[in-house]
Coordinates of N, CA and C in Angstrom, one line a residue:
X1 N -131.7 -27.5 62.9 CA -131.9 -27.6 61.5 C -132.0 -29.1 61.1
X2 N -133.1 -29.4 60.5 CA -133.1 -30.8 59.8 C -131.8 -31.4 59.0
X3 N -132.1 -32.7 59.4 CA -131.1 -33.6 58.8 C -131.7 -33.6 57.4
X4 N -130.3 -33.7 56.0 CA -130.7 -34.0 54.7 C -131.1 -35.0 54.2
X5 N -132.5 -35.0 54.1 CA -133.3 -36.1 53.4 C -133.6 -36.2 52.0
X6 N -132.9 -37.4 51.2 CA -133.0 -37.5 49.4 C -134.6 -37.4 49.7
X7 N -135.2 -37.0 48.3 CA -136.3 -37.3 48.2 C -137.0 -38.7 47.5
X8 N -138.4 -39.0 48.2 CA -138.7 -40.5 47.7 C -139.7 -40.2 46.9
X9 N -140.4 -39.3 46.7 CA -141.6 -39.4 45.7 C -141.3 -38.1 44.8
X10 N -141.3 -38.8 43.4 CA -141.3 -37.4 42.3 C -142.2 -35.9 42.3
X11 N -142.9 -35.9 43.3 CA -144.0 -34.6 43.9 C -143.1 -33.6 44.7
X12 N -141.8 -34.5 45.2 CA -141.0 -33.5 46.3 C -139.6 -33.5 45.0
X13 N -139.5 -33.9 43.9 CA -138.6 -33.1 43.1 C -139.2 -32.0 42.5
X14 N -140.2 -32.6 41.9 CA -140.7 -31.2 41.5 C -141.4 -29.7 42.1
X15 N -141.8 -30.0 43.5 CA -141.6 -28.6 44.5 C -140.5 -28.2 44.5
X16 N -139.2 -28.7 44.7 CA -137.8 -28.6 44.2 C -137.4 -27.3 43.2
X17 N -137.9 -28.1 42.0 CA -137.4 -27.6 41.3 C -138.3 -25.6 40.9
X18 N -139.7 -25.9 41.9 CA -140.2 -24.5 42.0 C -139.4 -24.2 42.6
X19 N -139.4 -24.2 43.6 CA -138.4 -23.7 44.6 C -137.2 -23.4 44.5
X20 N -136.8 -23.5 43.9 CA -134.9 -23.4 43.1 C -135.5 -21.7 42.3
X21 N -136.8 -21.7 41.2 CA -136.7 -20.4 40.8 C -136.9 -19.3 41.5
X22 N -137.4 -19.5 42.9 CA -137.6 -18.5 43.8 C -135.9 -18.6 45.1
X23 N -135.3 -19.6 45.1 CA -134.1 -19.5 45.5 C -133.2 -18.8 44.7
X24 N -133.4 -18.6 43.7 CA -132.4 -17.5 43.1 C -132.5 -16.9 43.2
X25 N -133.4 -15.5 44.3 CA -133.3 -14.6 44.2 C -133.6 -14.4 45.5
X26 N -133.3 -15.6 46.4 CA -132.4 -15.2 48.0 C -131.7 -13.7 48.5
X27 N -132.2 -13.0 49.0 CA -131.6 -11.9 49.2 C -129.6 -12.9 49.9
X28 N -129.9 -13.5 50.6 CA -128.7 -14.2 51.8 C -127.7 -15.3 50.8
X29 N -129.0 -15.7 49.7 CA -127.9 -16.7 49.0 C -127.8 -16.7 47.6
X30 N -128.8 -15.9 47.3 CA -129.4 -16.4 45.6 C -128.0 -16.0 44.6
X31 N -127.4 -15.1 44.8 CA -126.1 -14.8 44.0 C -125.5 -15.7 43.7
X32 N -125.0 -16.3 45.4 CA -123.6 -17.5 45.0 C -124.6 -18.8 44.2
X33 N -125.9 -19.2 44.1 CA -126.0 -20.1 43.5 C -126.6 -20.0 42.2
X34 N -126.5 -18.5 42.0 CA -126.5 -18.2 40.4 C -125.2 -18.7 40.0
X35 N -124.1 -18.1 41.3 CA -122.7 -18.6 40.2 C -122.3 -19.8 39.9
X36 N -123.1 -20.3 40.9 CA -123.2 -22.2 40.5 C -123.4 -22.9 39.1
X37 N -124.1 -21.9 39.1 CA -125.2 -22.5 37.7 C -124.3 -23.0 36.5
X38 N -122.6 -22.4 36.3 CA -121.7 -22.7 35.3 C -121.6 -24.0 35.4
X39 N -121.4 -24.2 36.4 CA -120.8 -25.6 37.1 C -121.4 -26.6 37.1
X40 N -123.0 -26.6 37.2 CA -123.8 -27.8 36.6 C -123.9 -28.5 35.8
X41 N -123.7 -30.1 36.3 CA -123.7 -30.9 35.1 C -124.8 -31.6 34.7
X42 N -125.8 -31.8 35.6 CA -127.1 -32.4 35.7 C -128.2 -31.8 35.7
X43 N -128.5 -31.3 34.9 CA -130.5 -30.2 35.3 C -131.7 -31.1 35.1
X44 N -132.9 -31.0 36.0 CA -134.0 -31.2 35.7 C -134.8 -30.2 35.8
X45 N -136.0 -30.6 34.6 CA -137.5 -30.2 34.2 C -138.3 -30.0 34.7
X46 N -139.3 -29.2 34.5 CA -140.8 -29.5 34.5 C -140.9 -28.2 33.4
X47 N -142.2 -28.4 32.9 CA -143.2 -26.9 32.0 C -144.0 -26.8 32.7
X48 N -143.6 -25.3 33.3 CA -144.8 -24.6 34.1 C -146.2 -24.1 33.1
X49 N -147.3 -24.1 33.4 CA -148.9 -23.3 32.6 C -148.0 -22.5 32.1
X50 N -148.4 -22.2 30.7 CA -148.2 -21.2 29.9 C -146.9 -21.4 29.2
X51 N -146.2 -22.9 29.1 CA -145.1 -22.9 28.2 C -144.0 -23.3 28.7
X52 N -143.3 -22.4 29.9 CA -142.2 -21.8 30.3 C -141.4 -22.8 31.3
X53 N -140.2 -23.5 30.5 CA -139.1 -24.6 31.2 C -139.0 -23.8 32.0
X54 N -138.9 -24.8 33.7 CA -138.2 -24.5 34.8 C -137.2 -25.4 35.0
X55 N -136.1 -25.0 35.4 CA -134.9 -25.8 35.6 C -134.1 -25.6 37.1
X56 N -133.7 -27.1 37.3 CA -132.8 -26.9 39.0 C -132.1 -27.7 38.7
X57 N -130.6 -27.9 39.4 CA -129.8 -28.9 39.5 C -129.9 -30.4 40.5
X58 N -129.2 -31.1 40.3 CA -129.8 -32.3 40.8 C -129.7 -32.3 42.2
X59 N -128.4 -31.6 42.6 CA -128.1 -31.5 44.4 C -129.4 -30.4 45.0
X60 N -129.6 -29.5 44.3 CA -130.8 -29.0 44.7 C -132.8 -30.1 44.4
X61 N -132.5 -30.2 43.6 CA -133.6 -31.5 43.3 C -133.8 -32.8 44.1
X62 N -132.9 -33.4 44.4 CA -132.3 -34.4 45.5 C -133.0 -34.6 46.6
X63 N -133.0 -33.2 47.3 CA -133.0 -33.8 48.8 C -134.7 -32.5 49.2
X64 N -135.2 -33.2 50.1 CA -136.7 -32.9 50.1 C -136.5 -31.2 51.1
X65 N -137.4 -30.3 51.0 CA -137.8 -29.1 51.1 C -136.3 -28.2 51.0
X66 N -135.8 -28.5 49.5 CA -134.6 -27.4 49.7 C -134.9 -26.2 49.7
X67 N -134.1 -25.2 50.1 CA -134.2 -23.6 49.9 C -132.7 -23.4 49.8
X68 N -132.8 -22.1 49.6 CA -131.4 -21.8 48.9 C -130.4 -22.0 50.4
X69 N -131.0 -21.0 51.4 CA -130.5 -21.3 52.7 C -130.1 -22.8 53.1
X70 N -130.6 -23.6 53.0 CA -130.6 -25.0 53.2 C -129.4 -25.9 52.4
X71 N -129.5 -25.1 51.1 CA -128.8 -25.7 50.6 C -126.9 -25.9 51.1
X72 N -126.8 -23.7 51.1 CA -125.7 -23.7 51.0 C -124.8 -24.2 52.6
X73 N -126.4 -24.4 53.4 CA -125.9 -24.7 54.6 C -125.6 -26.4 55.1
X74 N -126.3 -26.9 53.8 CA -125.3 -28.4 53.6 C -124.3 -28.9 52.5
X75 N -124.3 -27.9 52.2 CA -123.2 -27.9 50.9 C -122.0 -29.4 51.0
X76 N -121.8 -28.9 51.7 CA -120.5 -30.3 52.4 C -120.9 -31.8 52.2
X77 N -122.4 -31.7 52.6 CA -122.8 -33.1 53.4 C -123.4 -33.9 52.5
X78 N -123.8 -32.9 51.6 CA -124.5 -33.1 50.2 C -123.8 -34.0 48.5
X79 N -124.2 -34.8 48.6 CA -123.8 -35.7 47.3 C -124.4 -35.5 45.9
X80 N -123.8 -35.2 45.3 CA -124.5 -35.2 44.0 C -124.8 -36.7 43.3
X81 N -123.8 -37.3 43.9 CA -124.1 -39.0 43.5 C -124.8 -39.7 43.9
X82 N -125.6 -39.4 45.3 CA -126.6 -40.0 45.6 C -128.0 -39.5 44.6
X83 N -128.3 -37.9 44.8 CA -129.0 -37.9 43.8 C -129.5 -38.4 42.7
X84 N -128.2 -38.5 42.1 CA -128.0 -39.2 40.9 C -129.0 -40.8 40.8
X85 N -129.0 -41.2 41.9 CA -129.2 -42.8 42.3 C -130.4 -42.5 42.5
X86 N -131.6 -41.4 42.9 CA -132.9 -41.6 43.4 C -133.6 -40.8 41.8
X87 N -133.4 -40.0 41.9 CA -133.9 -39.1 40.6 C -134.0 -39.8 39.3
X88 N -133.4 -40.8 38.5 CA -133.5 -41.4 37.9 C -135.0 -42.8 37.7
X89 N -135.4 -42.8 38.6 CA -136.4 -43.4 39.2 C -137.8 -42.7 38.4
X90 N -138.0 -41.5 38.8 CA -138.9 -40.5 38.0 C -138.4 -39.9 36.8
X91 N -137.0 -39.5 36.7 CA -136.8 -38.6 35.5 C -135.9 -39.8 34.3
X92 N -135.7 -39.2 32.9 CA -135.2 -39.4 32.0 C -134.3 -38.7 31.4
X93 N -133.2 -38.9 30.8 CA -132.1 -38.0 30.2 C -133.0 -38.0 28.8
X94 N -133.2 -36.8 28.1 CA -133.1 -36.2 27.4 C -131.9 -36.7 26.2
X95 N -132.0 -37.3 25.2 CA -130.9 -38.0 24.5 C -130.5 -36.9 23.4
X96 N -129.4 -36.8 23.2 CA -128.6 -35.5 22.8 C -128.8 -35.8 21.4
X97 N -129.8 -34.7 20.7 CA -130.0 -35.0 19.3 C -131.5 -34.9 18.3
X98 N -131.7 -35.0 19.1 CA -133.4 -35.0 19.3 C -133.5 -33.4 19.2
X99 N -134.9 -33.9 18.9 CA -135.9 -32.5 18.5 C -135.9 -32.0 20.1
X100 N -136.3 -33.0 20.7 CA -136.9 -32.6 22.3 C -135.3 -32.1 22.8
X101 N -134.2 -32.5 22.5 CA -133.2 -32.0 23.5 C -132.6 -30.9 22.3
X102 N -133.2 -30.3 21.6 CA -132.9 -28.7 20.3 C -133.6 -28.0 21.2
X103 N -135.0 -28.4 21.6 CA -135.8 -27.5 22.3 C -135.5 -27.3 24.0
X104 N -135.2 -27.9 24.6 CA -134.6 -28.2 25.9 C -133.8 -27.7 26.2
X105 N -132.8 -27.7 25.1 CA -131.3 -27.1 25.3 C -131.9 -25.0 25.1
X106 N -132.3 -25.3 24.4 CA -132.2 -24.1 23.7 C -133.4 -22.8 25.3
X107 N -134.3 -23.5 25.4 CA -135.0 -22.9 27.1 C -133.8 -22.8 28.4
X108 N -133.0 -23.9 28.1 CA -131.8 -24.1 28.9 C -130.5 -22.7 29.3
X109 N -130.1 -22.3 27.9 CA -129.4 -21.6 27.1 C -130.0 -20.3 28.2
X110 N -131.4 -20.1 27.4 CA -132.2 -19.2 27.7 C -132.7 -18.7 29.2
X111 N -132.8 -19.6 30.1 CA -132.9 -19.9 31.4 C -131.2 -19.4 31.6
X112 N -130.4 -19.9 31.3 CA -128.9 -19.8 32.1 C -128.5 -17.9 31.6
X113 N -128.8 -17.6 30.3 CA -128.5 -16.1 30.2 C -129.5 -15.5 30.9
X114 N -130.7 -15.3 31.1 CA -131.0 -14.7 32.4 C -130.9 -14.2 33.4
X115 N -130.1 -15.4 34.0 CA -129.4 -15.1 35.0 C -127.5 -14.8 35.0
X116 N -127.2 -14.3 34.2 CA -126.0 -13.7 33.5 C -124.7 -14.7 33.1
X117 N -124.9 -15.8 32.7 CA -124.7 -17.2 31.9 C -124.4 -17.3 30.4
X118 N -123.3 -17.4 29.7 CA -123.5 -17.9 28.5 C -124.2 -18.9 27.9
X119 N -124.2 -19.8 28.8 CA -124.9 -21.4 28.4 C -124.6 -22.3 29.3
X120 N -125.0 -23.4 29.3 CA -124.5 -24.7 30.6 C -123.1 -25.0 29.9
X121 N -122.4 -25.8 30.9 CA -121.3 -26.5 30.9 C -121.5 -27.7 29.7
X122 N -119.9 -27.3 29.6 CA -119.6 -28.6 28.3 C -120.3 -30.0 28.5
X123 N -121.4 -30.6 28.0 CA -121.4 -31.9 28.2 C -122.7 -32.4 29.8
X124 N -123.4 -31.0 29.7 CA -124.5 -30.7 30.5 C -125.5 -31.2 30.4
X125 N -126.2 -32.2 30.9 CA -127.7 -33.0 30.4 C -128.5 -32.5 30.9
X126 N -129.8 -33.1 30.6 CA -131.3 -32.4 30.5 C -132.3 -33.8 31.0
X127 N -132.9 -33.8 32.4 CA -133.4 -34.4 32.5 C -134.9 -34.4 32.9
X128 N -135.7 -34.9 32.4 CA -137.5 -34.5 32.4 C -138.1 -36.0 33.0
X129 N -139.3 -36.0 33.2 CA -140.1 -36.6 34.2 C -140.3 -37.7 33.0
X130 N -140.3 -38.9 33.7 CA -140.8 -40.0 32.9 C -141.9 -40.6 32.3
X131 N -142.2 -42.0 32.1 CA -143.3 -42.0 31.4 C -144.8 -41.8 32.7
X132 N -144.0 -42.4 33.6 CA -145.5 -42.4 34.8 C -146.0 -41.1 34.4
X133 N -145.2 -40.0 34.9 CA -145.9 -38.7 35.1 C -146.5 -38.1 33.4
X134 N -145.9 -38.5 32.6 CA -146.2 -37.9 31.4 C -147.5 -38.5 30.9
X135 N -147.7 -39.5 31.2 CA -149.2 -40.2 30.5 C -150.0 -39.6 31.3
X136 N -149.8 -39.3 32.6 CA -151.3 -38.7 33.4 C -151.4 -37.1 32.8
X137 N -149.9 -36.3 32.1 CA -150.2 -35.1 32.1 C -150.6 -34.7 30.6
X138 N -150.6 -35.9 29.9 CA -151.3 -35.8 28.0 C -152.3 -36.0 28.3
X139 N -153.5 -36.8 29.2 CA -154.7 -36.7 29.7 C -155.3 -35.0 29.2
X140 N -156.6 -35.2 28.4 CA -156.8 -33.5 29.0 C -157.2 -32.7 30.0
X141 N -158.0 -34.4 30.4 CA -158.5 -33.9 32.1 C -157.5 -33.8 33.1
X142 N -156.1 -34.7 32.9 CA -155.4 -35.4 34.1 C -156.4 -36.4 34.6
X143 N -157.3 -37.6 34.9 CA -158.1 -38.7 35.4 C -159.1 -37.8 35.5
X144 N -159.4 -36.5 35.3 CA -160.8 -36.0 35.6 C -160.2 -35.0 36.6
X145 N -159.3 -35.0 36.9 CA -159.0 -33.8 38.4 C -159.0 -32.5 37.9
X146 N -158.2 -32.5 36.5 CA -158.1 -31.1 36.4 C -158.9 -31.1 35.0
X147 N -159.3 -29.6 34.8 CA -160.5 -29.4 34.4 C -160.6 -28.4 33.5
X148 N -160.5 -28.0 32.1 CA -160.5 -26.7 31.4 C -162.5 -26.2 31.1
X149 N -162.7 -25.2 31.7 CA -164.4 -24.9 31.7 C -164.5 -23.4 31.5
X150 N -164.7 -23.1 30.2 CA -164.7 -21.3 30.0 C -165.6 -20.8 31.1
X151 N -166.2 -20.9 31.6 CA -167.2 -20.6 32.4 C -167.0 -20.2 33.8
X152 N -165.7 -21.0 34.0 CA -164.8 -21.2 35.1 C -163.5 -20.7 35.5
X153 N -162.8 -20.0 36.1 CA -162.0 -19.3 36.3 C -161.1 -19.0 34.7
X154 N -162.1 -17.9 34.3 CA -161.5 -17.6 32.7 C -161.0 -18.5 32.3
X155 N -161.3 -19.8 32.1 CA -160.8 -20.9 31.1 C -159.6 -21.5 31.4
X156 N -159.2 -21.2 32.4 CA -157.7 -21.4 33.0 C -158.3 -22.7 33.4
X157 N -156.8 -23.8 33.5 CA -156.7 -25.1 34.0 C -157.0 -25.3 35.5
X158 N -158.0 -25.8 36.3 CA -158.4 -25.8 37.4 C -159.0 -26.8 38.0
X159 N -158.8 -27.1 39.4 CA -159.4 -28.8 40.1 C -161.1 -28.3 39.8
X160 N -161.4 -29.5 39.4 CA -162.5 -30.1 39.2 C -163.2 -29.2 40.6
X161 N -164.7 -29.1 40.3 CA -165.3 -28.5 41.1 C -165.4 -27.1 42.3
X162 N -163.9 -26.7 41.8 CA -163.6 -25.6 43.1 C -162.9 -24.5 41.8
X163 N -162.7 -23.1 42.3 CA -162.0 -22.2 41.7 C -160.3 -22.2 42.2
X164 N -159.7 -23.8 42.1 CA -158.3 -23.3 42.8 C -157.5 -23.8 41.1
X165 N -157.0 -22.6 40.5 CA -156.2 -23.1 39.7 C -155.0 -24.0 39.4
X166 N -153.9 -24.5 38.5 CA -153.3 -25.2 38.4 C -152.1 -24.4 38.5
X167 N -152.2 -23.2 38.3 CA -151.5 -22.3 38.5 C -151.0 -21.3 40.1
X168 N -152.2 -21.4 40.9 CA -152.4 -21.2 42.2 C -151.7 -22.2 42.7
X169 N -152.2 -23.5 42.8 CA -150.8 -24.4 43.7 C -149.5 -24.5 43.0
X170 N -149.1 -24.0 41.6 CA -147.8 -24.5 41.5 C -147.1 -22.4 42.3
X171 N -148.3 -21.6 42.4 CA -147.2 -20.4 42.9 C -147.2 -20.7 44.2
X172 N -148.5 -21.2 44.8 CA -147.7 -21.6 46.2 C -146.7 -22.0 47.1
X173 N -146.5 -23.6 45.6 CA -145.3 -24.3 46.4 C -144.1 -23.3 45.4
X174 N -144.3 -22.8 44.6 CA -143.0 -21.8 44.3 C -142.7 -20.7 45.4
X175 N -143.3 -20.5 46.3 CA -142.9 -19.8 47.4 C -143.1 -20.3 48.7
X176 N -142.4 -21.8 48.6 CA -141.9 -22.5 49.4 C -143.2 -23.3 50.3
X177 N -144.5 -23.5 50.1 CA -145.8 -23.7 50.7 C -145.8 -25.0 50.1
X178 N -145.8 -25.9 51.2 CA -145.5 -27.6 51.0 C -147.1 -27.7 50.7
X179 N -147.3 -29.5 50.1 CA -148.6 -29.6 49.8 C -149.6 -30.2 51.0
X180 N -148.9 -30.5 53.0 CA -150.0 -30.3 53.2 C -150.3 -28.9 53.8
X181 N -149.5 -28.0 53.5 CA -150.1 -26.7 53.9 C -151.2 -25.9 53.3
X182 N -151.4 -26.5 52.2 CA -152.0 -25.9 51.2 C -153.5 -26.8 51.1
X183 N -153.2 -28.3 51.7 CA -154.4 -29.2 52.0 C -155.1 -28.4 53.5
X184 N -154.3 -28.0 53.5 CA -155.0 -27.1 55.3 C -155.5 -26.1 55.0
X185 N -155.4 -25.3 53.8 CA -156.2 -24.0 53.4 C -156.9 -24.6 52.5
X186 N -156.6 -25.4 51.8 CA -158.1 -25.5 50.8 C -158.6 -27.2 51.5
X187 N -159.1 -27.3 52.2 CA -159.5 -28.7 52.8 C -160.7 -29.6 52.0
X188 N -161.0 -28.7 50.9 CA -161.6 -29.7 49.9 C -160.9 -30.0 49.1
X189 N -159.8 -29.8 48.9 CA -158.9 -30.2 47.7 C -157.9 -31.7 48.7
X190 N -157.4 -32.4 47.7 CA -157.1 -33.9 48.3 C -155.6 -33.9 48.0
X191 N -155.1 -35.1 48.1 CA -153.4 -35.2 47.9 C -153.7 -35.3 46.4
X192 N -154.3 -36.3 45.6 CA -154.8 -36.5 44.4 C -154.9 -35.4 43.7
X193 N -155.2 -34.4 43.8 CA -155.3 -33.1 43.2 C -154.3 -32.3 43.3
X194 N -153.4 -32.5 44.1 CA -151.8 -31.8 44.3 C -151.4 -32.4 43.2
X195 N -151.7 -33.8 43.2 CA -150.5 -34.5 41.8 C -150.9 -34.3 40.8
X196 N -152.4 -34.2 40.2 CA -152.8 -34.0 39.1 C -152.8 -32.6 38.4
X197 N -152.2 -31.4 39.4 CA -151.7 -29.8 39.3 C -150.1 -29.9 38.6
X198 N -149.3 -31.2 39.6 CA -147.9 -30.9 39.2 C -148.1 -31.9 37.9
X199 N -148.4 -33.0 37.9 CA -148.3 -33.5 36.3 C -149.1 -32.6 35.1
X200 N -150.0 -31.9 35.4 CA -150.2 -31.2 34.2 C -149.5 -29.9 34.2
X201 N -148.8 -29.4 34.6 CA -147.8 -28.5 34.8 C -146.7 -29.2 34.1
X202 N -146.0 -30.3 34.6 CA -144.7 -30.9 34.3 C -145.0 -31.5 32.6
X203 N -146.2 -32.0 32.4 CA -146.3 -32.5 31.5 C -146.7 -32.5 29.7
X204 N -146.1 -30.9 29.4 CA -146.5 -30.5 28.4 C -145.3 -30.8 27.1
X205 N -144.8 -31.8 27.2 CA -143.9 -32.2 26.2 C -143.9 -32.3 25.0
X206 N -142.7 -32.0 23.9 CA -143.0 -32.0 22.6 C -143.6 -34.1 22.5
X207 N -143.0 -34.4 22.5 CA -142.9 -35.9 22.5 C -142.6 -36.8 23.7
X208 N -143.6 -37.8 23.6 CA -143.5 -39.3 24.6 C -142.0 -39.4 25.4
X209 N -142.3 -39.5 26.3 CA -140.5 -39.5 27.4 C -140.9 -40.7 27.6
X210 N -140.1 -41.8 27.1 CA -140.1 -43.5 27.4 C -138.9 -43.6 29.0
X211 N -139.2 -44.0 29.6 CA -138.3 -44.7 30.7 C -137.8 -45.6 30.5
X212 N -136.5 -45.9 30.8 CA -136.0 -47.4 30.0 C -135.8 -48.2 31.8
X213 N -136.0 -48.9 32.1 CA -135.7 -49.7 33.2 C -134.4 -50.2 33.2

């Protein structure tokens, strides 16, 4: 089994955080890390097409190709404080009071009763992708990569020139299909177009997410 590696680029938190909504429902693990979910003190973001906050914790966000198996099988070795120290780099706390963290909290709320939850823990933060990723995903093209064309896969958000939706690669890597696996099935599609899927995916915010340095 691989050694735990934090993640260095914000493309491997947010496979992460797909992957965390298909780890809940681990036949081997997904229970005990529903019951986790009380316990969380740190969540991150993205908005998947069509609206809908995904949320993971940061020890699951952290460290690169988690699965629920993975997880609970480093449980021990695993820091939530290191996390803490890399994720910050791409994400932003959500500041308690705001419109964006009424709405955050409230998908949060909503996300945690689902899975049989009254709400997050007292004093629970909310953390979303910074300004890098957010100015590429207010783009309406993303730099021209992604592409809305009625003409074209029913109008759905999709890479420039080919029929692979924006929606297609984020369910892939939601069922655990890393991005160059997916560069090996679609071999006209580039790394550039992986990122320009997860930023317009991640980046449908009510308002500007400033990063403060």
């Amino acid at each position: 089994m691989k050694d735990s590696v934090l993640v260095t680029r914000p493309e491997q938190a947010i496979e992460n955080i797909l992957r965390y909504q298909v780890a809940l429902d681990d036949e081997r693990c997904g229970a005990e890390l529903k019951d986790l979910m009380s316990r969380v003190h740190a969540w991150y973001a993205v908005r998947a097409e069509g609206g809908r906050w995904l949320f993971a914790p940061s020890k699951f966000v952290g460290y690169v190709d988690n699965t629920a198996v993975e997880y609970f099988s480093k449980r021990s070795a695993r820091d939530g404080r290191k996390t803490e120290t890399i994720l910050p780099h791409w994400f932003h706390t959500v500041e308690p009071g705001t419109r964006q963290a009424d709405t955050l909290g409230q998908a949060l709320r909503d996300f945690l009763r689902s899975h049989g939850h009254a709400g997050p823990r007292k004093g629970a933060r909310i953390s979303l992708l910074a300004e890098v990723f957010d100015q590429v995903a207010s783009v309406p093209e993303t730099s021209g990569r992604v592409v809305i064309d009625s003409s074209t896969c029913a109008g759905r958000p999709h890479i420039r020139n080919t029929r692979v939706r924006v929606s297609d690669i984020l369910q892939l890597m939601a069922s655990g299909v890393s991005s160059a696996e997916i560069l090996d099935d679609y071999p006209y599609l580039d790394e550039a177009d992986i990122k320009a899927a997860l930023a317009w995916a991640a980046g449908a915010v009510d308002h500007r997410v400033v990063f403060a340095a």
